[in-house]
Structures are given as C-alpha cells and as structure tokens.
Tab-separated table of C-alpha atoms in Angstrom:
chain	number	residue	atom	x	y	z
A	1	UNK	CA	0.143	0.028	-0.074
A	2	UNK	CA	1.188	3.371	-0.638
A	3	UNK	CA	-0.101	6.984	-0.388
A	4	UNK	CA	-0.396	10.624	-0.836
A	5	UNK	CA	-1.817	13.163	1.744
A	6	UNK	CA	-1.615	16.773	0.909
A	7	UNK	CA	-3.678	20.053	0.926
A	8	UNK	CA	-4.294	22.287	-2.129
A	9	UNK	CA	-6.229	26.100	-2.183
A	10	UNK	CA	-10.104	25.534	-3.565
A	11	UNK	CA	-8.786	27.687	-6.269
A	12	UNK	CA	-9.136	26.582	-10.287
A	13	UNK	CA	-5.129	27.568	-10.447
A	14	UNK	CA	-4.280	24.621	-7.496
A	15	UNK	CA	-6.174	22.010	-8.815
A	16	UNK	CA	-3.537	20.568	-11.643
A	17	UNK	CA	-1.137	20.262	-8.196
A	18	UNK	CA	-3.581	17.323	-7.158
A	19	UNK	CA	-3.355	16.009	-11.172
A	20	UNK	CA	-0.648	15.660	-11.178
A	21	UNK	CA	-0.192	14.275	-7.648
A	22	UNK	CA	-2.252	11.597	-8.700
A	23	UNK	CA	-0.551	10.737	-12.371
A	24	UNK	CA	2.586	10.260	-10.901
A	25	UNK	CA	1.441	7.033	-8.106
A	26	UNK	CA	-0.691	5.808	-10.579
A	27	UNK	CA	2.322	5.599	-12.733
A	28	UNK	CA	4.527	4.594	-10.054
A	29	UNK	CA	2.172	1.333	-9.669
A	30	UNK	CA	2.185	0.702	-13.509
A	31	UNK	CA	-1.837	1.724	-14.184
A	32	UNK	CA	-2.799	1.398	-18.014
A	33	UNK	CA	-3.114	4.868	-19.471
A	34	UNK	CA	-6.388	4.871	-19.989
A	35	UNK	CA	-7.234	3.851	-16.016
A	36	UNK	CA	-5.417	6.688	-15.177
A	37	UNK	CA	-7.021	9.610	-17.700
A	38	UNK	CA	-10.699	8.323	-16.563
A	39	UNK	CA	-9.112	8.818	-12.911
A	40	UNK	CA	-7.679	12.267	-12.991
A	41	UNK	CA	-10.550	12.989	-15.278
A	42	UNK	CA	-13.304	12.362	-12.186
A	43	UNK	CA	-10.906	14.066	-9.995
A	44	UNK	CA	-11.036	17.121	-11.756
A	45	UNK	CA	-14.424	17.261	-12.174
A	46	UNK	CA	-14.858	16.574	-8.671
A	47	UNK	CA	-12.588	19.766	-7.574
A	48	UNK	CA	-13.928	22.259	-9.961
A	49	UNK	CA	-17.101	21.280	-9.107
A	50	UNK	CA	-16.061	21.592	-5.412
A	51	UNK	CA	-14.523	25.134	-6.017
A	52	UNK	CA	-17.790	26.422	-7.934
A	53	UNK	CA	-20.261	25.279	-5.845
A	54	UNK	CA	-18.655	24.778	-1.843
A	55	UNK	CA	-16.926	27.339	-1.343
A	56	UNK	CA	-17.815	29.560	-4.434
A	57	UNK	CA	-14.164	30.174	-5.427
A	58	UNK	CA	-13.038	31.108	-2.292
A	59	UNK	CA	-9.300	30.697	-2.639
A	60	UNK	CA	-8.709	31.214	1.543
A	61	UNK	CA	-10.041	27.688	2.581
A	62	UNK	CA	-8.231	24.314	2.146
A	63	UNK	CA	-8.830	21.192	-0.033
A	64	UNK	CA	-7.346	17.968	1.603
A	65	UNK	CA	-6.814	15.183	-0.218
A	66	UNK	CA	-5.174	11.406	-0.014
A	67	UNK	CA	-4.864	9.283	-3.141
A	68	UNK	CA	-3.881	5.751	-1.684
A	69	UNK	CA	-3.455	2.503	-4.319
A	70	UNK	CA	-3.710	-0.968	-2.161
A	71	UNK	CA	-3.489	-4.083	-4.305
A	72	UNK	CA	-5.231	-3.412	-7.436
A	73	UNK	CA	-7.361	-0.828	-6.317
A	74	UNK	CA	-7.269	3.211	-5.981
A	75	UNK	CA	-9.247	5.214	-3.299
A	76	UNK	CA	-9.468	8.974	-3.806
A	77	UNK	CA	-10.133	10.574	-0.318
A	78	UNK	CA	-11.077	14.170	-0.832
A	79	UNK	CA	-12.506	16.224	2.195
A	80	UNK	CA	-13.606	20.018	3.168
A	81	UNK	CA	-15.472	22.439	4.360
A	82	UNK	CA	-17.807	23.759	2.116
A	83	UNK	CA	-21.220	23.805	1.985
A	84	UNK	CA	-22.621	20.927	1.534
A	85	UNK	CA	-23.004	19.325	-1.879
A	86	UNK	CA	-26.306	18.573	-1.722
A	87	UNK	CA	-27.561	21.854	-0.501
A	88	UNK	CA	-25.289	23.704	-3.375
A	89	UNK	CA	-26.416	21.395	-5.935
A	90	UNK	CA	-29.946	21.900	-5.371
A	91	UNK	CA	-30.493	18.701	-3.393
A	92	UNK	CA	-28.714	16.786	-5.627
A	93	UNK	CA	-25.580	16.309	-5.792
A	94	UNK	CA	-24.952	15.192	-9.051
A	95	UNK	CA	-27.249	18.079	-10.698
A	96	UNK	CA	-24.830	20.116	-11.490
A	97	UNK	CA	-23.676	17.154	-14.766
A	98	UNK	CA	-21.008	15.696	-12.716
A	99	UNK	CA	-21.256	11.552	-13.586
A	100	UNK	CA	-18.498	10.629	-11.334
A	101	UNK	CA	-20.056	6.753	-11.931
A	102	UNK	CA	-19.254	7.125	-15.456
A	103	UNK	CA	-15.429	7.104	-14.909
A	104	UNK	CA	-15.018	5.181	-11.135
A	105	UNK	CA	-15.857	2.092	-10.047
A	106	UNK	CA	-17.593	3.512	-6.704
A	107	UNK	CA	-18.451	6.881	-5.832
A	108	UNK	CA	-18.816	7.429	-1.875
A	109	UNK	CA	-20.448	10.737	-0.044
A	110	UNK	CA	-21.447	12.327	3.196
A	111	UNK	CA	-21.379	15.265	4.927
A	112	UNK	CA	-20.272	14.968	8.055
A	113	UNK	CA	-19.250	16.845	11.064
A	114	UNK	CA	-19.421	20.443	8.913
A	115	UNK	CA	-17.466	18.580	5.895
A	116	UNK	CA	-17.795	17.370	2.754
A	117	UNK	CA	-15.982	13.779	1.954
A	118	UNK	CA	-15.905	12.037	-1.003
A	119	UNK	CA	-14.527	9.124	-1.444
A	120	UNK	CA	-13.886	7.729	-5.399
A	121	UNK	CA	-12.762	4.131	-5.566
A	122	UNK	CA	-11.128	2.611	-8.940
A	123	UNK	CA	-10.169	-1.348	-9.921
A	124	UNK	CA	-7.601	-1.774	-12.025
C-alpha cells in the first residue's frame, strides 16, 4: 500500500497539483494509461465542482486529498469544509452535470461534522 496526503487551496489555479500527484502515483504502480486518464478526469471534475459550488471560488480555504493504492485498487479521498454538496447543487449532489460513476467504479459522499467527504474508487 502506498498513499499520498496533501492539501491544495480551493481555487482553479491549484487543481493541477492534485492531477499531477495522482498521475505520478499511478505511473509508479504501472497502471494502464486509460485508467490514469479516467481517474484524473474524475478527480478534476470533482475538484472543479467543489470550487464552483462549495466555496464559490473562495481560495482562502483548503481541500484535503489522500490518494491510496492498495493492490489493484485506487482510493481517492477528498474532504473540504465548504457548503454541503446537496445544498449547493439544489438537492442533488450530481445535478451540476458531474457523474463520477461514469468514470469510477464506486463513488461515496457524506456530509459529516461540517465537512464534505468524497471517496472515489477505481479497480484496475
């Protein structure tokens, strides 16, 4: 098992930091290019959605990220203190057009202790 944990500001300019860290981890584990692309795309869509809806582009806040590879499984954990996804997206966490299930094998979301917590899972 290997994991990478870090924070990025909740602004568009820093989203590529997460993208590059995920790509490095997956290349290190010799993951197929199409799986890398799907995982990066899902992460970018989620982070963009968080910046748009949870923070309304307030870059004074941070997003916590943890990428973990265990065997042939990728786990992407994303946590933030922004508005709940269901509230900011009109009652449906996916009503902004983002469908993480199309790119990932599992998607879990919960709002707990004033935090949005996302888990994206990819089997490869």
